[in-house]
Tab-separated table of C-alpha atoms in Angstrom:
chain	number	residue	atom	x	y	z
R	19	UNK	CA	-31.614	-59.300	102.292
R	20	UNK	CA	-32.464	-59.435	98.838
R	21	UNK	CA	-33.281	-55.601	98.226
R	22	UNK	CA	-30.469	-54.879	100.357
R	23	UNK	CA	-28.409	-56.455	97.579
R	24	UNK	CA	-30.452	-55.086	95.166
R	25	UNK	CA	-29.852	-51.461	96.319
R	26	UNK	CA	-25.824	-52.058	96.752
R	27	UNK	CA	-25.456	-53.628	93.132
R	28	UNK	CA	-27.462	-50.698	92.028
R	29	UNK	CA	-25.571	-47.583	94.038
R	30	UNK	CA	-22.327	-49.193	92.626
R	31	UNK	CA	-23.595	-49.157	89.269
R	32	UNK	CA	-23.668	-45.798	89.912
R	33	UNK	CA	-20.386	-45.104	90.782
R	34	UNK	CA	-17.531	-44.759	88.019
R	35	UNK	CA	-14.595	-47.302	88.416
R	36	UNK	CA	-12.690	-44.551	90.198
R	37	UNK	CA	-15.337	-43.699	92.751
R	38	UNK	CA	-16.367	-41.233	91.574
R	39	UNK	CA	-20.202	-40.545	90.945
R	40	UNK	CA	-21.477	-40.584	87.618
R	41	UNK	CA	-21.849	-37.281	86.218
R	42	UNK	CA	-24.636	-35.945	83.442
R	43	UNK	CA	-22.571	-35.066	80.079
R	44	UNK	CA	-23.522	-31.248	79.859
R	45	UNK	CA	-24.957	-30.586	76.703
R	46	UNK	CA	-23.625	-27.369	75.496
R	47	UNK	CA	-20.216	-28.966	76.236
R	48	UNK	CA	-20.794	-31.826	73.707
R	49	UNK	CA	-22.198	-29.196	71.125
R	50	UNK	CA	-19.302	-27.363	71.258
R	51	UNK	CA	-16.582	-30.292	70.775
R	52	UNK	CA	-18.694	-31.064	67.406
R	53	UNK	CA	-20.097	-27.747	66.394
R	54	UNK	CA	-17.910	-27.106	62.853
R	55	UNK	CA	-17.691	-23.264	63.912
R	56	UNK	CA	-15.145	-24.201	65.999
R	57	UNK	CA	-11.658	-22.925	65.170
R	58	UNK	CA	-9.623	-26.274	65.720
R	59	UNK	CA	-6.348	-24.931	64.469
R	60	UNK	CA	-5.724	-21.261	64.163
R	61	UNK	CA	-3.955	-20.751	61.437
R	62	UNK	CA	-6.256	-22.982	59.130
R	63	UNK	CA	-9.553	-22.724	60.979
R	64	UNK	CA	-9.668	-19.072	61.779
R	65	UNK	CA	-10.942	-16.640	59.164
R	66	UNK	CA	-8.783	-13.920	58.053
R	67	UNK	CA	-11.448	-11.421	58.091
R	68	UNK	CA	-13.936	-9.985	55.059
R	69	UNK	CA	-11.687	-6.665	56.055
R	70	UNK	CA	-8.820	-8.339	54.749
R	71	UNK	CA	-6.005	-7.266	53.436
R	72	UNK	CA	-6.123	-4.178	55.143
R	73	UNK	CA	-8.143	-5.559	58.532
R	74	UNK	CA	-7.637	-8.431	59.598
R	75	UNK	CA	-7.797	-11.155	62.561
R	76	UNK	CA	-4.532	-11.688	64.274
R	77	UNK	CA	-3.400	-14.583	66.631
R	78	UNK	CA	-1.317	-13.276	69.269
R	79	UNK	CA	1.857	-15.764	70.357
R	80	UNK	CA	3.937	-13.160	72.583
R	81	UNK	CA	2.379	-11.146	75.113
R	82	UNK	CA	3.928	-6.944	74.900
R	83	UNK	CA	6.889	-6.949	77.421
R	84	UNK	CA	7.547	-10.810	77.166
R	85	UNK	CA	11.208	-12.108	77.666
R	86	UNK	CA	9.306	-15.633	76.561
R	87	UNK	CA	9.690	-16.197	73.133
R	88	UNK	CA	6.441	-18.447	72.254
R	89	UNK	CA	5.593	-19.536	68.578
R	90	UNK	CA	2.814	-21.552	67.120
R	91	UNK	CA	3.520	-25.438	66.663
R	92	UNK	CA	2.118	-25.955	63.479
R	93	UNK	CA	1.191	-29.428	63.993
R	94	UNK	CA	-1.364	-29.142	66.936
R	95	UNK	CA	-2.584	-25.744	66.337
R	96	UNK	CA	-1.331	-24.750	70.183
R	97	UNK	CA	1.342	-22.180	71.119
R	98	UNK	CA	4.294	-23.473	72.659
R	99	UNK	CA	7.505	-22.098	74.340
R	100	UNK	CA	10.714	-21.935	72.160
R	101	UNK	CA	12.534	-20.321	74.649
R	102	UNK	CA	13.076	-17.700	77.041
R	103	UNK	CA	14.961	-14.226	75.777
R	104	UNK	CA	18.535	-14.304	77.499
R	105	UNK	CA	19.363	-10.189	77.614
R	106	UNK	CA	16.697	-7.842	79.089
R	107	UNK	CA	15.184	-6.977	75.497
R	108	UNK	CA	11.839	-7.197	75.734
R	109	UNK	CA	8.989	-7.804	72.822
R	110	UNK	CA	7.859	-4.241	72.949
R	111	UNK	CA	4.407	-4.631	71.339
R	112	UNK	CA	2.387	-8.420	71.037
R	113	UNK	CA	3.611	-10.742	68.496
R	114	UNK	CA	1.778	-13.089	66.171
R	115	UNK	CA	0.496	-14.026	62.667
R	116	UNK	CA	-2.180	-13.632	60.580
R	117	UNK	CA	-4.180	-17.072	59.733
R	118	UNK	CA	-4.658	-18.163	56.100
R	119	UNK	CA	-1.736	-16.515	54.700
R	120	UNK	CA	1.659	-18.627	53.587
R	121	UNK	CA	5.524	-16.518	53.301
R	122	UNK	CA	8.003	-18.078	51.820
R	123	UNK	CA	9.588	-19.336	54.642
R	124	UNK	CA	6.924	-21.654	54.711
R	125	UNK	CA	4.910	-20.087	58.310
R	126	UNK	CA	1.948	-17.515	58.159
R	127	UNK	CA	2.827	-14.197	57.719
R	128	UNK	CA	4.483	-12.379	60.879
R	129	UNK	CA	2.957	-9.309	62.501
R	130	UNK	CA	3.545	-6.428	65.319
R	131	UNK	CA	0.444	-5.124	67.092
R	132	UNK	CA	0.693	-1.976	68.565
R	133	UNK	CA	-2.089	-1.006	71.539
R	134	UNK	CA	-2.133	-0.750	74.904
R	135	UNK	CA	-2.317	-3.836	77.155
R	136	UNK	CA	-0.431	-7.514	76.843
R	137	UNK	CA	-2.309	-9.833	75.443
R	138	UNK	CA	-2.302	-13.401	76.417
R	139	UNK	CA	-0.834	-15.647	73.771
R	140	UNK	CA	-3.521	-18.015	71.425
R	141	UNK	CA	-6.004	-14.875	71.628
R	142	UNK	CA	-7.113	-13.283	68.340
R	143	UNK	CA	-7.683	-9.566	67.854
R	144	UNK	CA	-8.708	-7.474	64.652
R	145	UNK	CA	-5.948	-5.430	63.367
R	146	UNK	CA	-5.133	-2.946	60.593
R	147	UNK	CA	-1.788	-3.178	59.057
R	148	UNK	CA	0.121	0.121	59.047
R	149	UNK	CA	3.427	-0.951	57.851
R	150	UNK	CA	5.935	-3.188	56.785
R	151	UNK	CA	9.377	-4.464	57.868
R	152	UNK	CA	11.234	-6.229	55.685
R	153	UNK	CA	13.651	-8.954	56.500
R	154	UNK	CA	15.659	-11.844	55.165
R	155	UNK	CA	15.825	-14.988	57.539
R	156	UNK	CA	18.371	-17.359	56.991
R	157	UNK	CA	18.684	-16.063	53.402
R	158	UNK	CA	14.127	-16.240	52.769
R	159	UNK	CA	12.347	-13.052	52.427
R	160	UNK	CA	10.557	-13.025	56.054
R	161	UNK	CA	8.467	-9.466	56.229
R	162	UNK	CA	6.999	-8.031	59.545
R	163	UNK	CA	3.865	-6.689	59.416
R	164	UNK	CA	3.557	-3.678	61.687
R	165	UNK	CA	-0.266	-3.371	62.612
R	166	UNK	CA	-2.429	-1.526	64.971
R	167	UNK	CA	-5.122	-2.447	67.421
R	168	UNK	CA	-8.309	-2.052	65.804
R	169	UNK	CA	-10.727	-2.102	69.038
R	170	UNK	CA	-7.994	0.039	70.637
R	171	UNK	CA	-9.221	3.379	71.408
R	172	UNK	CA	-5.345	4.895	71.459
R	173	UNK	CA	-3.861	3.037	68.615
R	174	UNK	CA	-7.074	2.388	66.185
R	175	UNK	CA	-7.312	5.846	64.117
R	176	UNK	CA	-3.317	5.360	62.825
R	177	UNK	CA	-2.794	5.076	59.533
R	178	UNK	CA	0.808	5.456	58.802
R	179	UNK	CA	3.735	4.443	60.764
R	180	UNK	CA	4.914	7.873	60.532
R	181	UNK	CA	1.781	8.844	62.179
R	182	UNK	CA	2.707	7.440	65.376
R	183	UNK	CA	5.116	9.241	68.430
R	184	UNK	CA	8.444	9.627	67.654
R	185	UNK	CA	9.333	7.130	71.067
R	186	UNK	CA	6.682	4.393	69.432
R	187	UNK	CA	8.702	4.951	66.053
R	188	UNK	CA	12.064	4.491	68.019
R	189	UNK	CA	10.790	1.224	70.010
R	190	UNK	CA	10.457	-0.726	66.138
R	191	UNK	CA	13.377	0.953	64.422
R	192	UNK	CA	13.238	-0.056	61.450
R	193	UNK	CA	9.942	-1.409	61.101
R	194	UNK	CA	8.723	1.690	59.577
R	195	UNK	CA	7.769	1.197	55.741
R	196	UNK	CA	4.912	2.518	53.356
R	197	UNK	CA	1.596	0.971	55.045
R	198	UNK	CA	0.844	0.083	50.962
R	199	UNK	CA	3.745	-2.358	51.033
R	200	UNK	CA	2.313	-4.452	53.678
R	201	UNK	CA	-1.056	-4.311	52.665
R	202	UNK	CA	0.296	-5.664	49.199
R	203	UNK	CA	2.313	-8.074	50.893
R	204	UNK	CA	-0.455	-9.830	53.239
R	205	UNK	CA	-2.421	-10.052	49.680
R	206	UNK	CA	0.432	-11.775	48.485
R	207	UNK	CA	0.916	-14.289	51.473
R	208	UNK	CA	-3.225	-14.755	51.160
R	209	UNK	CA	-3.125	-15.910	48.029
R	210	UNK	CA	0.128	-18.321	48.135
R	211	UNK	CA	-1.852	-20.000	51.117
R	212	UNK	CA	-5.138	-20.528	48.731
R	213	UNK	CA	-2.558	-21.382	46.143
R	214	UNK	CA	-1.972	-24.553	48.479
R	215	UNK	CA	-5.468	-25.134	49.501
R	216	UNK	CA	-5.924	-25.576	45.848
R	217	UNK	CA	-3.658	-28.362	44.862
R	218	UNK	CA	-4.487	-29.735	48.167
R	219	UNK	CA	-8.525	-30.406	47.066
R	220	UNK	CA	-7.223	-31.550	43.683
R	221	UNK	CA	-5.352	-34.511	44.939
């Protein structure tokens, strides 16, 4: 009776308070919740790129024919819905912005990519900046980079915007814009952001 008792104390001992079976932490799970590599935010966390200003890595919010307008909550690090478009305009080409830099509307710098497929939003892509829109939101300067895939075997040999198919050219209007301008203008939003990193160590 005794090892009978033994052997029940020990089985549920075993078993987690919801009855469930203990499981064996996995290893490479752990390592990778405390590995530093890890990109924990991605605006902060992710590198811009050693190609940078010119390349660069991207983090892509809105998906190419979204009607779901998603941004990046800047407190988490995690893309979340604003709201859904209410006309049938589409975004024609994924959406995002490009980590490390600061505009003066206080967010990371804006930017179109243009390649073939949707791409789910929180991925990151290289891209190549081939132009710039520029914009005033809500009276701040808010300028659109207008970039091109740079693993994209259609898009990745543009240059110029004026490069590209007269119906690509007509799908962003007036995003079209020296490709010199933008790559000035991520410098610019690259070095505000370290501007702030900065004052941030000296306090």
């Amino acid at each position: 009776m005794a090892n009978n008792e033994g052997e029940g104390s020990k089985n549920e001992s075993n078993q987690h308070h919801s009855g469930f079976p203990r499981v064996a932490l996995n290893e490479r799970i752990l390592s990778s919740m405390t590995r530093r590599s890890v990109a924990a935010h991605p605006w902060h966390d992710l590198e811009i790129g050693p190609g940078a200003p010119s390349t660069f890595n991207c983090v892509v919010e809105i998906g190419k024919g979204s009607k779901v307008k998603y941004e990046l909550d800047k407190t988490t690090g995690l893309i979340k819905i604003d709201r859904v478009l209410y006309s049938s305009v589409v975004y024609p080409h994924n959406y995002g912005f490009i980590p490390r830099t600061l505009c003066e509307d206080s967010d990371p710098m804006d930017v179109l990519v243009l390649m073939q497929e949707p791409v789910l939003p929180g991925s990151f892509l290289r891209a190549r900046a081939i132009g710039l829109m520029p914009m005033i939101d809500q009276g701040e300067k808010d300028d659109k980079i207008i970039a091109v895939c740079a693993d994209d075997p259609e898009f990745r040999h543009y240059k110029e915007l004026k490069e590209l198919p007269p119906h690509r050219l007509a799908e962003i209007r007036r995003f079209f814009e020296d490709s010199a301008d933008a790559i000035t203008a991520i410098q610019y939003s690259m070095d505000l952001y370290a501007s702030y990193i900065v004052e941030a160590l000296r306090q």
